[in-house]
mmCIF file of C-alpha atoms in Angstrom:
data_model
loop_
_atom_site.group_PDB
_atom_site.id
_atom_site.type_symbol
_atom_site.label_atom_id
_atom_site.label_comp_id
_atom_site.label_asym_id
_atom_site.label_seq_id
_atom_site.Cartn_x
_atom_site.Cartn_y
_atom_site.Cartn_z
ATOM 1 C CA MET C 1 -0.456 -1.761 -26.715
ATOM 2 C CA THR C 2 -1.021 -5.509 -26.313
ATOM 3 C CA LYS C 3 1.845 -7.883 -25.703
ATOM 4 C CA SER C 4 1.931 -11.242 -27.388
ATOM 5 C CA ARG C 5 2.687 -14.400 -25.452
ATOM 6 C CA SER C 6 3.699 -17.949 -26.223
ATOM 7 C CA ALA C 7 1.208 -20.793 -26.362
ATOM 8 C CA THR C 8 1.842 -21.959 -22.804
ATOM 9 C CA GLY C 9 2.803 -20.401 -19.492
ATOM 10 C CA ALA C 10 1.206 -17.937 -17.113
ATOM 11 C CA ALA C 11 0.236 -14.555 -18.518
ATOM 12 C CA ALA C 12 2.428 -12.798 -15.980
ATOM 13 C CA ASP C 13 5.468 -14.745 -17.220
ATOM 14 C CA GLN C 14 4.784 -14.273 -20.912
ATOM 15 C CA SER C 15 3.671 -10.624 -20.856
ATOM 16 C CA TYR C 16 5.636 -9.117 -18.005
ATOM 17 C CA SER C 17 5.168 -5.562 -16.784
ATOM 18 C CA PRO C 18 6.755 -3.908 -13.715
ATOM 19 C CA LEU C 19 3.165 -3.318 -12.576
ATOM 20 C CA TYR C 20 3.156 -6.949 -11.460
ATOM 21 C CA PHE C 21 5.020 -5.695 -8.390
ATOM 22 C CA LEU C 22 1.540 -4.525 -7.352
ATOM 23 C CA ALA C 23 0.604 -8.190 -6.845
ATOM 24 C CA SER C 24 3.240 -8.359 -4.106
ATOM 25 C CA LEU C 25 2.112 -4.984 -2.779
ATOM 26 C CA GLY C 26 -1.498 -6.144 -2.475
ATOM 27 C CA ALA C 27 -0.495 -9.216 -0.478
ATOM 28 C CA GLY C 28 1.618 -7.024 1.796
ATOM 29 C CA GLY C 29 -1.297 -4.670 2.302
ATOM 30 C CA LEU C 30 -3.468 -7.587 3.422
ATOM 31 C CA VAL C 31 -0.840 -8.380 6.062
ATOM 32 C CA VAL C 32 -1.479 -4.926 7.496
ATOM 33 C CA THR C 33 -5.254 -5.467 7.522
ATOM 34 C CA PHE C 34 -4.815 -8.568 9.687
ATOM 35 C CA PHE C 35 -2.414 -6.713 11.975
ATOM 36 C CA MET C 36 -5.218 -4.219 12.638
ATOM 37 C CA TYR C 37 -6.997 -6.978 14.618
ATOM 38 C CA LEU C 38 -4.018 -7.176 16.948
ATOM 39 C CA MET C 39 -3.322 -3.456 16.979
ATOM 40 C CA PHE C 40 -6.744 -2.449 18.233
ATOM 41 C CA TRP C 41 -8.171 -5.547 19.918
ATOM 42 C CA VAL C 42 -5.173 -6.913 21.848
ATOM 43 C CA PRO C 43 -4.170 -4.946 24.996
ATOM 44 C CA HIS C 44 -0.556 -3.779 24.833
ATOM 45 C CA PRO C 45 0.050 -1.575 27.904
ATOM 46 C CA GLY C 46 3.266 0.448 27.862
ATOM 47 C CA ARG C 47 3.900 -0.153 24.168
ATOM 48 C CA PRO C 48 2.570 1.587 21.034
ATOM 49 C CA VAL C 49 2.082 -1.767 19.265
ATOM 50 C CA PRO C 50 1.268 -5.321 20.376
ATOM 51 C CA VAL C 51 4.092 -7.843 20.488
ATOM 52 C CA PHE C 52 4.383 -11.621 20.793
ATOM 53 C CA GLU C 53 4.012 -11.589 24.585
ATOM 54 C CA ASP C 54 0.795 -9.533 24.423
ATOM 55 C CA ILE C 55 -0.665 -11.949 21.898
ATOM 56 C CA MET C 56 0.269 -15.002 23.975
ATOM 57 C CA ALA C 57 -1.367 -13.405 27.017
ATOM 58 C CA VAL C 58 -4.649 -13.102 25.103
ATOM 59 C CA LEU C 59 -4.449 -16.697 23.878
ATOM 60 C CA ALA C 60 -3.837 -17.885 27.438
ATOM 61 C CA LYS C 61 -6.687 -16.197 29.291
ATOM 62 C CA ASP C 62 -9.052 -14.070 27.194
ATOM 63 C CA SER C 63 -12.485 -14.822 25.757
ATOM 64 C CA LEU C 64 -12.981 -17.391 23.013
ATOM 65 C CA PRO C 65 -14.073 -14.814 20.352
ATOM 66 C CA LEU C 66 -10.945 -12.712 20.951
ATOM 67 C CA LYS C 67 -8.754 -15.803 20.871
ATOM 68 C CA GLY C 68 -10.365 -16.755 17.567
ATOM 69 C CA ALA C 69 -9.777 -13.297 16.107
ATOM 70 C CA VAL C 70 -6.126 -13.382 17.184
ATOM 71 C CA MET C 71 -5.599 -16.799 15.624
ATOM 72 C CA VAL C 72 -7.223 -15.645 12.375
ATOM 73 C CA ALA C 73 -4.956 -12.579 12.397
ATOM 74 C CA MET C 74 -1.809 -14.636 12.942
ATOM 75 C CA LEU C 75 -2.760 -17.091 10.216
ATOM 76 C CA GLY C 76 -3.635 -14.278 7.808
ATOM 77 C CA ILE C 77 -0.359 -12.499 8.491
ATOM 78 C CA ALA C 78 1.644 -15.688 7.941
ATOM 79 C CA VAL C 79 -0.128 -16.640 4.698
ATOM 80 C CA PHE C 80 0.029 -13.237 3.069
ATOM 81 C CA VAL C 81 3.611 -12.509 4.133
ATOM 82 C CA VAL C 82 4.641 -15.703 2.353
ATOM 83 C CA LEU C 83 2.660 -14.646 -0.721
ATOM 84 C CA ASN C 84 4.081 -11.123 -0.518
ATOM 85 C CA VAL C 85 7.689 -12.313 -0.433
ATOM 86 C CA LYS C 86 7.109 -15.012 -3.048
ATOM 87 C CA LEU C 87 5.669 -12.504 -5.511
ATOM 88 C CA LEU C 88 8.364 -9.946 -4.718
ATOM 89 C CA LEU C 89 11.147 -12.423 -5.493
ATOM 90 C CA TRP C 90 9.333 -13.572 -8.643
ATOM 91 C CA ASN C 91 9.106 -9.957 -9.792
ATOM 92 C CA PHE C 92 12.794 -9.300 -9.266
ATOM 93 C CA ALA C 93 13.661 -12.359 -11.352
ATOM 94 C CA ALA C 94 11.133 -11.428 -14.046
ATOM 95 C CA LEU C 95 12.317 -7.814 -14.107
ATOM 96 C CA SER C 96 15.904 -8.973 -14.533
ATOM 97 C CA ARG C 97 14.860 -10.943 -17.618
ATOM 98 C CA PHE C 98 12.662 -8.108 -18.848
ATOM 99 C CA LYS C 99 15.601 -5.675 -18.801
ATOM 100 C CA LYS C 100 17.264 -7.711 -21.537
ATOM 101 C CA THR C 101 14.383 -7.246 -23.981
ATOM 102 C CA ASP C 102 13.522 -4.575 -26.525
ATOM 103 C CA ALA C 103 10.265 -3.987 -24.669
ATOM 104 C CA TYR C 104 12.238 -2.676 -21.671
ATOM 105 C CA THR C 105 14.234 -0.314 -23.889
ATOM 106 C CA THR C 106 10.999 0.996 -25.355
ATOM 107 C CA LEU C 107 9.433 1.359 -21.905
ATOM 108 C CA ARG C 108 12.288 3.612 -20.775
ATOM 109 C CA LYS C 109 11.416 6.025 -23.607
ATOM 110 C CA THR C 110 7.714 6.380 -22.795
ATOM 111 C CA ASN C 111 5.445 7.633 -20.008
ATOM 112 C CA GLY C 112 5.364 4.029 -18.812
ATOM 113 C CA GLU C 113 8.902 4.386 -17.444
ATOM 114 C CA THR C 114 7.350 5.346 -14.107
ATOM 115 C CA THR C 115 5.892 1.831 -13.777
ATOM 116 C CA LEU C 116 9.393 0.861 -12.616
ATOM 117 C CA LEU C 117 8.559 2.673 -9.368
ATOM 118 C CA ALA C 118 6.324 -0.274 -8.487
ATOM 119 C CA GLY C 119 9.566 -2.037 -7.527
ATOM 120 C CA PRO C 120 10.615 0.224 -4.636
ATOM 121 C CA LEU C 121 6.955 0.587 -3.659
ATOM 122 C CA ALA C 122 6.504 -3.163 -3.190
ATOM 123 C CA THR C 123 9.923 -3.529 -1.559
ATOM 124 C CA ALA C 124 9.129 -0.870 1.038
ATOM 125 C CA MET C 125 5.855 -2.638 1.787
ATOM 126 C CA SER C 126 7.693 -5.927 2.260
ATOM 127 C CA ILE C 127 10.048 -4.311 4.785
ATOM 128 C CA ASN C 128 7.017 -3.033 6.687
ATOM 129 C CA GLY C 129 5.525 -6.528 6.522
ATOM 130 C CA GLY C 130 8.741 -8.011 7.861
ATOM 131 C CA PHE C 131 8.562 -5.761 10.893
ATOM 132 C CA ILE C 132 4.982 -6.919 11.548
ATOM 133 C CA VAL C 133 6.128 -10.548 11.381
ATOM 134 C CA GLY C 134 8.814 -9.779 13.945
ATOM 135 C CA LEU C 135 6.353 -8.154 16.343
ATOM 136 C CA VAL C 136 3.827 -10.988 16.056
ATOM 137 C CA PHE C 137 6.004 -14.097 15.937
ATOM 138 C CA VAL C 138 9.390 -13.313 17.556
ATOM 139 C CA PRO C 139 9.571 -13.593 21.379
ATOM 140 C CA GLN C 140 11.391 -10.847 23.270
ATOM 141 C CA LEU C 141 11.777 -8.708 20.147
ATOM 142 C CA TRP C 142 10.882 -5.564 22.068
ATOM 143 C CA SER C 143 13.970 -6.004 24.290
ATOM 144 C CA VAL C 144 16.241 -5.445 21.281
ATOM 145 C CA VAL C 145 13.993 -3.246 19.171
ATOM 146 C CA GLU C 146 16.133 -0.128 19.649
ATOM 147 C CA TYR C 147 18.949 -1.880 17.801
ATOM 148 C CA LEU C 148 16.615 -2.620 14.901
ATOM 149 C CA PHE C 149 15.461 0.946 14.287
ATOM 150 C CA PRO C 150 18.761 2.227 12.797
ATOM 151 C CA ALA C 151 18.812 -0.822 10.503
ATOM 152 C CA ALA C 152 15.221 -0.161 9.456
ATOM 153 C CA ILE C 153 15.986 3.494 8.733
ATOM 154 C CA ALA C 154 18.985 2.451 6.635
ATOM 155 C CA ALA C 155 16.887 -0.095 4.703
ATOM 156 C CA PHE C 156 14.159 2.415 3.895
ATOM 157 C CA LEU C 157 16.757 5.007 2.889
ATOM 158 C CA ILE C 158 18.251 2.544 0.414
ATOM 159 C CA VAL C 159 14.798 1.952 -1.080
ATOM 160 C CA GLY C 160 14.180 5.715 -1.092
ATOM 161 C CA ILE C 161 17.424 6.365 -2.971
ATOM 162 C CA TRP C 162 16.434 3.662 -5.482
ATOM 163 C CA ALA C 163 13.095 5.398 -5.982
ATOM 164 C CA PHE C 164 14.714 8.824 -6.377
ATOM 165 C CA ARG C 165 17.131 7.477 -8.988
ATOM 166 C CA LEU C 166 14.251 6.086 -11.039
ATOM 167 C CA ILE C 167 12.325 9.350 -10.695
ATOM 168 C CA GLY C 168 15.441 11.328 -11.585
ATOM 169 C CA ASN C 169 15.995 9.286 -14.742
ATOM 170 C CA PHE C 170 12.394 9.857 -15.791
ATOM 171 C CA LEU C 171 12.142 13.572 -14.982
ATOM 172 C CA GLY C 172 15.609 14.236 -16.356
ATOM 173 C CA ARG C 173 14.575 12.745 -19.668
ATOM 174 C CA VAL C 174 11.133 14.321 -20.037
ATOM 175 C CA LEU C 175 12.140 17.771 -18.746
ATOM 176 C CA ALA C 176 15.369 17.971 -20.727
ATOM 177 C CA GLU C 177 14.028 16.640 -24.022
ATOM 178 C CA GLY C 178 11.192 18.459 -25.735
ATOM 179 C CA GLY C 179 8.289 16.208 -26.621
ATOM 180 C CA ALA C 180 9.591 13.311 -24.529
ATOM 181 C CA PHE C 181 6.390 13.208 -22.463
ATOM 182 C CA ASP C 182 3.173 12.215 -24.227
ATOM 183 C CA MET C 183 0.316 14.256 -22.738
ATOM 184 C CA THR C 184 -2.257 12.284 -24.734
ATOM 185 C CA ALA C 185 -1.142 9.149 -22.836
ATOM 186 C CA HIS C 186 -1.270 10.984 -19.488
ATOM 187 C CA ASN C 187 -5.023 10.459 -19.201
ATOM 188 C CA SER C 188 -4.994 8.493 -15.923
ATOM 189 C CA PHE C 189 -3.431 8.728 -12.482
ATOM 190 C CA ALA C 190 -0.704 6.237 -13.429
ATOM 191 C CA GLN C 191 1.909 8.974 -12.980
ATOM 192 C CA LEU C 192 1.097 9.075 -9.243
ATOM 193 C CA LEU C 193 2.978 5.796 -8.792
ATOM 194 C CA PRO C 194 6.247 7.606 -7.904
ATOM 195 C CA ALA C 195 4.402 9.560 -5.198
ATOM 196 C CA PHE C 196 2.942 6.324 -3.840
ATOM 197 C CA ALA C 197 6.420 4.768 -3.700
ATOM 198 C CA LEU C 198 7.853 7.770 -1.835
ATOM 199 C CA SER C 199 4.946 7.749 0.615
ATOM 200 C CA MET C 200 5.553 4.064 1.404
ATOM 201 C CA VAL C 201 9.170 4.878 2.196
ATOM 202 C CA ALA C 202 7.980 7.794 4.343
ATOM 203 C CA VAL C 203 5.630 5.672 6.441
ATOM 204 C CA GLY C 204 8.387 3.136 7.014
ATOM 205 C CA LEU C 205 10.787 5.858 8.113
ATOM 206 C CA SER C 206 8.169 7.220 10.522
ATOM 207 C CA ALA C 207 7.860 3.958 12.474
ATOM 208 C CA PRO C 208 10.819 4.641 14.808
ATOM 209 C CA ALA C 209 9.244 7.999 15.700
ATOM 210 C CA ALA C 210 6.249 6.147 17.115
ATOM 211 C CA MET C 211 8.147 3.313 18.798
ATOM 212 C CA SER C 212 11.639 4.397 19.815
ATOM 213 C CA ALA C 213 12.566 5.776 23.229
ATOM 214 C CA ASN C 214 15.796 7.280 21.870
ATOM 215 C CA THR C 215 15.392 10.997 21.181
ATOM 216 C CA LEU C 216 18.036 10.995 18.445
ATOM 217 C CA VAL C 217 16.348 8.115 16.623
ATOM 218 C CA VAL C 218 12.937 9.775 16.972
ATOM 219 C CA GLY C 219 14.277 13.070 15.649
ATOM 220 C CA LEU C 220 15.982 11.392 12.695
ATOM 221 C CA SER C 221 12.809 9.461 11.951
ATOM 222 C CA LEU C 222 10.706 12.625 12.057
ATOM 223 C CA VAL C 223 12.973 14.572 9.715
ATOM 224 C CA LEU C 224 13.525 11.805 7.161
ATOM 225 C CA SER C 225 9.883 10.731 7.018
ATOM 226 C CA THR C 226 8.849 14.365 6.607
ATOM 227 C CA PHE C 227 11.249 14.774 3.687
ATOM 228 C CA PHE C 228 9.909 11.757 1.812
ATOM 229 C CA GLY C 229 6.298 12.442 2.794
ATOM 230 C CA VAL C 230 6.314 16.068 1.652
ATOM 231 C CA THR C 231 8.108 15.101 -1.563
ATOM 232 C CA ALA C 232 5.372 12.521 -2.188
ATOM 233 C CA MET C 233 2.692 15.183 -1.664
ATOM 234 C CA LEU C 234 4.386 17.595 -4.086
ATOM 235 C CA TYR C 235 4.761 14.932 -6.756
ATOM 236 C CA ALA C 236 1.173 13.774 -6.292
ATOM 237 C CA ALA C 237 -0.120 17.331 -6.631
ATOM 238 C CA TYR C 238 1.775 17.930 -9.882
ATOM 239 C CA ALA C 239 0.900 14.549 -11.392
ATOM 240 C CA SER C 240 -2.788 14.604 -10.474
ATOM 241 C CA VAL C 241 -3.445 18.137 -11.759
ATOM 242 C CA THR C 242 -1.782 17.516 -15.128
ATOM 243 C CA ALA C 243 -3.392 14.083 -15.450
ATOM 244 C CA PHE C 244 -6.883 15.409 -14.739
ATOM 245 C CA SER C 245 -6.422 17.996 -17.472
ATOM 246 C CA SER C 246 -5.467 15.263 -19.938
ATOM 247 C CA MET C 247 -8.416 13.091 -18.854
ATOM 248 C CA LEU C 248 -10.829 15.958 -19.486
ATOM 249 C CA MET C 249 -9.496 16.266 -23.036
ATOM 250 C CA HIS C 250 -8.965 12.617 -23.948
ATOM 251 C CA GLY C 251 -11.042 10.612 -21.483
ATOM 252 C CA THR C 252 -9.575 8.109 -19.033
ATOM 253 C CA ALA C 253 -7.355 5.365 -20.436
ATOM 254 C CA ARG C 254 -9.553 2.290 -20.019
ATOM 255 C CA GLU C 255 -6.872 -0.165 -18.903
ATOM 256 C CA ALA C 256 -5.571 2.408 -16.376
ATOM 257 C CA GLY C 257 -8.962 3.015 -14.761
ATOM 258 C CA PRO C 258 -7.905 1.615 -11.348
ATOM 259 C CA THR C 259 -5.279 4.358 -11.024
ATOM 260 C CA LEU C 260 -8.093 6.864 -10.440
ATOM 261 C CA MET C 261 -8.234 5.456 -6.906
ATOM 262 C CA VAL C 262 -4.498 5.517 -6.175
ATOM 263 C CA ILE C 263 -5.174 8.601 -4.049
ATOM 264 C CA VAL C 264 -6.886 6.273 -1.540
ATOM 265 C CA PRO C 265 -3.833 4.177 -0.524
ATOM 266 C CA LEU C 266 -1.571 7.204 -0.884
ATOM 267 C CA LEU C 267 -3.585 9.077 1.754
ATOM 268 C CA THR C 268 -3.823 6.077 4.080
ATOM 269 C CA VAL C 269 -0.055 5.702 4.042
ATOM 270 C CA LEU C 270 0.531 9.423 4.600
ATOM 271 C CA GLY C 271 -2.157 9.462 7.302
ATOM 272 C CA ILE C 272 -0.419 6.659 9.219
ATOM 273 C CA MET C 273 2.853 8.560 8.805
ATOM 274 C CA MET C 274 1.302 11.638 10.420
ATOM 275 C CA LEU C 275 -0.169 9.589 13.275
ATOM 276 C CA ARG C 276 3.237 8.058 13.941
ATOM 277 C CA GLN C 277 4.896 11.447 13.822
ATOM 278 C CA ASN C 278 2.344 12.896 16.254
ATOM 279 C CA HIS C 279 3.016 10.044 18.671
ATOM 280 C CA GLY C 280 6.756 10.638 18.442
ATOM 281 C CA LEU C 281 6.326 14.363 19.049
ATOM 282 C CA HIS C 282 4.200 13.593 22.090
ATOM 283 C CA ALA C 283 6.420 10.902 23.603
ATOM 284 C CA ALA C 284 9.848 12.394 22.877
ATOM 285 C CA PHE C 285 9.280 16.150 22.738
ATOM 286 C CA ASP C 286 6.179 16.689 24.903
ATOM 287 C CA VAL C 287 4.132 18.097 22.016
ATOM 288 C CA HIS C 288 0.500 17.290 22.729
ATOM 289 C CA GLY C 289 -2.297 16.897 20.211
ATOM 290 C CA THR C 290 -5.900 16.200 21.161
ATOM 291 C CA PRO C 291 -8.116 13.234 20.204
ATOM 292 C CA ALA C 292 -10.521 15.668 18.515
ATOM 293 C CA GLU C 293 -7.728 16.939 16.241
ATOM 294 C CA THR C 294 -6.913 13.351 15.308
ATOM 295 C CA LEU C 295 -10.588 12.677 14.585
ATOM 296 C CA ILE C 296 -10.857 15.652 12.228
ATOM 297 C CA MET C 297 -7.630 14.767 10.412
ATOM 298 C CA LEU C 298 -8.792 11.183 9.855
ATOM 299 C CA ALA C 299 -12.288 12.334 8.833
ATOM 300 C CA ARG C 300 -10.809 14.646 6.195
ATOM 301 C CA ILE C 301 -8.613 11.879 4.826
ATOM 302 C CA LEU C 302 -11.526 9.442 4.742
ATOM 303 C CA THR C 303 -13.705 12.001 2.955
ATOM 304 C CA ILE C 304 -11.176 12.483 0.164
ATOM 305 C CA GLN C 305 -10.773 8.727 -0.125
ATOM 306 C CA ILE C 306 -14.506 8.157 -0.470
ATOM 307 C CA VAL C 307 -14.782 10.862 -3.138
ATOM 308 C CA PHE C 308 -11.981 9.402 -5.262
ATOM 309 C CA SER C 309 -13.284 5.865 -4.757
ATOM 310 C CA LEU C 310 -16.681 6.901 -6.071
ATOM 311 C CA LEU C 311 -15.050 8.708 -9.003
ATOM 312 C CA GLY C 312 -12.992 5.668 -9.913
ATOM 313 C CA LEU C 313 -15.929 3.282 -9.628
ATOM 314 C CA LEU C 314 -18.072 5.609 -11.741
ATOM 315 C CA VAL C 315 -15.567 5.788 -14.591
ATOM 316 C CA MET C 316 -14.728 2.077 -14.510
ATOM 317 C CA SER C 317 -18.393 1.080 -14.491
ATOM 318 C CA ARG C 318 -19.042 3.324 -17.502
ATOM 319 C CA GLN C 319 -16.093 1.760 -19.300
ATOM 320 C CA LYS C 320 -17.114 -1.785 -18.232
ATOM 321 C CA TYR C 321 -13.662 -2.342 -16.737
ATOM 322 C CA PHE C 322 -14.759 -4.994 -14.232
ATOM 323 C CA ALA C 323 -16.632 -7.015 -16.836
ATOM 324 C CA ASP C 324 -13.489 -7.354 -18.944
ATOM 325 C CA TYR C 325 -10.465 -7.210 -16.621
ATOM 326 C CA VAL C 326 -11.782 -8.695 -13.363
ATOM 327 C CA PHE C 327 -14.615 -11.037 -14.292
ATOM 328 C CA GLY C 328 -13.809 -11.403 -17.992
ATOM 329 C CA ASP C 329 -10.910 -12.903 -19.935
ATOM 330 C CA LYS C 330 -8.899 -9.747 -20.618
ATOM 331 C CA LEU C 331 -5.731 -9.325 -18.569
ATOM 332 C CA SER C 332 -4.041 -6.156 -17.393
ATOM 333 C CA PRO C 333 -1.344 -6.087 -14.690
ATOM 334 C CA GLY C 334 -2.764 -2.701 -13.695
ATOM 335 C CA SER C 335 -5.847 -4.506 -12.353
ATOM 336 C CA TYR C 336 -3.810 -5.298 -9.231
ATOM 337 C CA ALA C 337 -4.092 -1.587 -8.450
ATOM 338 C CA LEU C 338 -7.712 -2.343 -7.512
ATOM 339 C CA VAL C 339 -6.507 -4.146 -4.386
ATOM 340 C CA CYS C 340 -4.778 -1.099 -2.894
ATOM 341 C CA PRO C 341 -7.858 1.146 -2.419
ATOM 342 C CA GLY C 342 -9.885 -1.588 -0.702
ATOM 343 C CA VAL C 343 -7.012 -2.458 1.613
ATOM 344 C CA ALA C 344 -6.378 1.229 2.320
ATOM 345 C CA LEU C 345 -10.037 1.902 3.159
ATOM 346 C CA SER C 346 -10.084 -1.077 5.515
ATOM 347 C CA VAL C 347 -6.993 0.141 7.355
ATOM 348 C CA MET C 348 -8.126 3.773 7.454
ATOM 349 C CA LEU C 349 -11.528 2.758 8.838
ATOM 350 C CA HIS C 350 -9.819 0.878 11.674
ATOM 351 C CA PHE C 351 -7.831 4.002 12.547
ATOM 352 C CA PHE C 352 -10.841 6.290 12.168
ATOM 353 C CA ILE C 353 -12.940 4.090 14.451
ATOM 354 C CA ASN C 354 -10.306 3.431 17.107
ATOM 355 C CA LYS C 355 -8.175 6.580 17.112
ATOM 356 C CA GLY C 356 -10.978 8.924 16.059
ATOM 357 C CA LEU C 357 -14.374 7.815 17.335
ATOM 358 C CA VAL C 358 -13.214 5.753 20.316
ATOM 359 C CA GLY C 359 -10.437 8.208 21.129
ATOM 360 C CA THR C 360 -12.954 11.050 21.447
ATOM 361 C CA GLN C 361 -15.425 8.792 23.283
ATOM 362 C CA ILE C 362 -18.054 9.236 20.577
ATOM 363 C CA VAL C 363 -18.262 5.446 20.330
ATOM 364 C CA ASP C 364 -17.516 2.982 23.128
ATOM 365 C CA LYS C 365 -14.968 0.334 22.301
ATOM 366 C CA PHE C 366 -16.494 -3.089 21.594
ATOM 367 C CA SER C 367 -20.022 -1.660 21.669
ATOM 368 C CA LEU C 368 -22.682 -2.579 19.109
ATOM 369 C CA ALA C 369 -21.961 0.634 17.157
ATOM 370 C CA TYR C 370 -18.230 -0.150 17.279
ATOM 371 C CA TRP C 371 -18.735 -3.598 15.734
ATOM 372 C CA ALA C 372 -21.193 -2.289 13.165
ATOM 373 C CA LEU C 373 -18.591 0.170 11.897
ATOM 374 C CA THR C 374 -15.769 -2.358 12.168
ATOM 375 C CA ALA C 375 -17.814 -4.768 10.050
ATOM 376 C CA LEU C 376 -17.427 -2.311 7.174
ATOM 377 C CA ALA C 377 -13.639 -2.415 7.500
ATOM 378 C CA LEU C 378 -13.734 -6.212 7.611
ATOM 379 C CA THR C 379 -15.949 -6.302 4.525
ATOM 380 C CA PHE C 380 -13.386 -4.320 2.530
ATOM 381 C CA GLN C 381 -10.634 -6.616 3.797
ATOM 382 C CA TRP C 382 -12.288 -9.891 2.838
ATOM 383 C CA ALA C 383 -13.448 -8.508 -0.484
ATOM 384 C CA MET C 384 -9.816 -7.689 -1.280
ATOM 385 C CA ILE C 385 -8.735 -11.170 -0.255
ATOM 386 C CA ALA C 386 -11.227 -12.571 -2.763
ATOM 387 C CA LEU C 387 -9.983 -10.128 -5.409
ATOM 388 C CA VAL C 388 -6.339 -11.099 -4.872
ATOM 389 C CA LEU C 389 -7.168 -14.780 -5.203
ATOM 390 C CA ARG C 390 -9.198 -14.070 -8.341
ATOM 391 C CA LEU C 391 -6.472 -11.992 -9.991
ATOM 392 C CA ASN C 392 -3.763 -14.499 -9.089
ATOM 393 C CA ARG C 393 -5.743 -17.246 -10.804
ATOM 394 C CA GLN C 394 -6.105 -15.078 -13.889
ATOM 395 C CA HIS C 395 -2.529 -13.871 -14.172
ATOM 396 C CA PHE C 396 -0.432 -16.671 -12.709
ATOM 397 C CA ARG C 397 -2.218 -19.801 -13.868
ATOM 398 C CA ASP C 398 -0.499 -21.917 -16.508
ATOM 399 C CA SER C 399 -2.963 -21.916 -19.381
ATOM 400 C CA ALA C 400 -2.666 -21.990 -23.126
ATOM 401 C CA THR C 401 -5.951 -20.124 -23.498
ATOM 402 C CA ALA C 402 -5.347 -17.122 -21.235
ATOM 403 C CA ALA C 403 -5.549 -13.753 -22.961
ATOM 404 C CA ALA C 404 -2.530 -11.534 -23.457
ATOM 405 C CA ALA C 405 -1.843 -9.044 -20.702
ATOM 406 C CA VAL C 406 -2.421 -5.377 -21.467
ATOM 407 C CA PRO C 407 -0.072 -2.983 -19.640
ATOM 408 C CA ALA C 408 -1.664 0.016 -17.901
ATOM 409 C CA GLU C 409 0.812 2.735 -18.679
#
């Protein structure tokens, strides 16, 4: 299905799809990649994460290369948070207009109804990004952080309820009405979007478990994040198995090719959730895991991510997806889903290197091997920055000659 557009105006304005929330999501993910510099390179004794005071201490007395890295991180966080919020607000306004059209009514009757879950997904990411901004730029935030955790839990719960309502509307319709779900159009991993949204809520809810010193808050964080995380896993299992069956029969929907790699960000988010939960169990309840166990968990996650990345790249190269939708003149809002796997691999590599290899003393921190491996994570990050800039020019430029956007449903 190709949407028509008027003679002028950006493609994203004229051919709107809820998948454009992924543009905001991608910018938010890049915020996290820059925070990894601070997380693993800036000393933060006595705290699970670096804060403004730790960063200022580095800028005051540390080596010039580290100061440069910190300044790049702060600039990157600031730039992409602004882009993240700008695109999020634009999407809410565009979605409000879209709801008044016949196209929205039609969307709610098709498999594409689940694209609405991109809204809570991007919103949850923005809340996570807001917390990073607070840690990096707000002095003395850690002195009042315990008061912020209940508010953060409440905010993520609101987003989670929003996501569950959208999922409930979709499942209620397709499970109650025979023939309401089109299996021939289920030939991609697009239906994993609800699981991705729930996992983003779960990782947000797990943050207090890793950072709070209040046992009640930690316990609440552990239980709620487990509920949303396990629900995300169940939904992902159901959606991926049924989708793979449809893909074997009908081939992969060309415009939805990037969804084959949605498993990659899904696992990064759930992996961070589990790391946060393990830290909370250790700090609040004296449950001890070993660095070797963390290494194996991260290695398993990374293995699955590499396998699905290769699968997605294989299919998209066969279908010439990049030639048309990234480097060509065809537009699909689903192409923003390409940003998520690269960002997720960058973040997961940072955790694998620092929590896995360095944690088990297989690799020495800041050694030649350390930087060689870290260079791979940085390569993914900067490649995704280039991709975001490229896609934004394609979809948000004001041009009378831009092609119509094709929704990946």
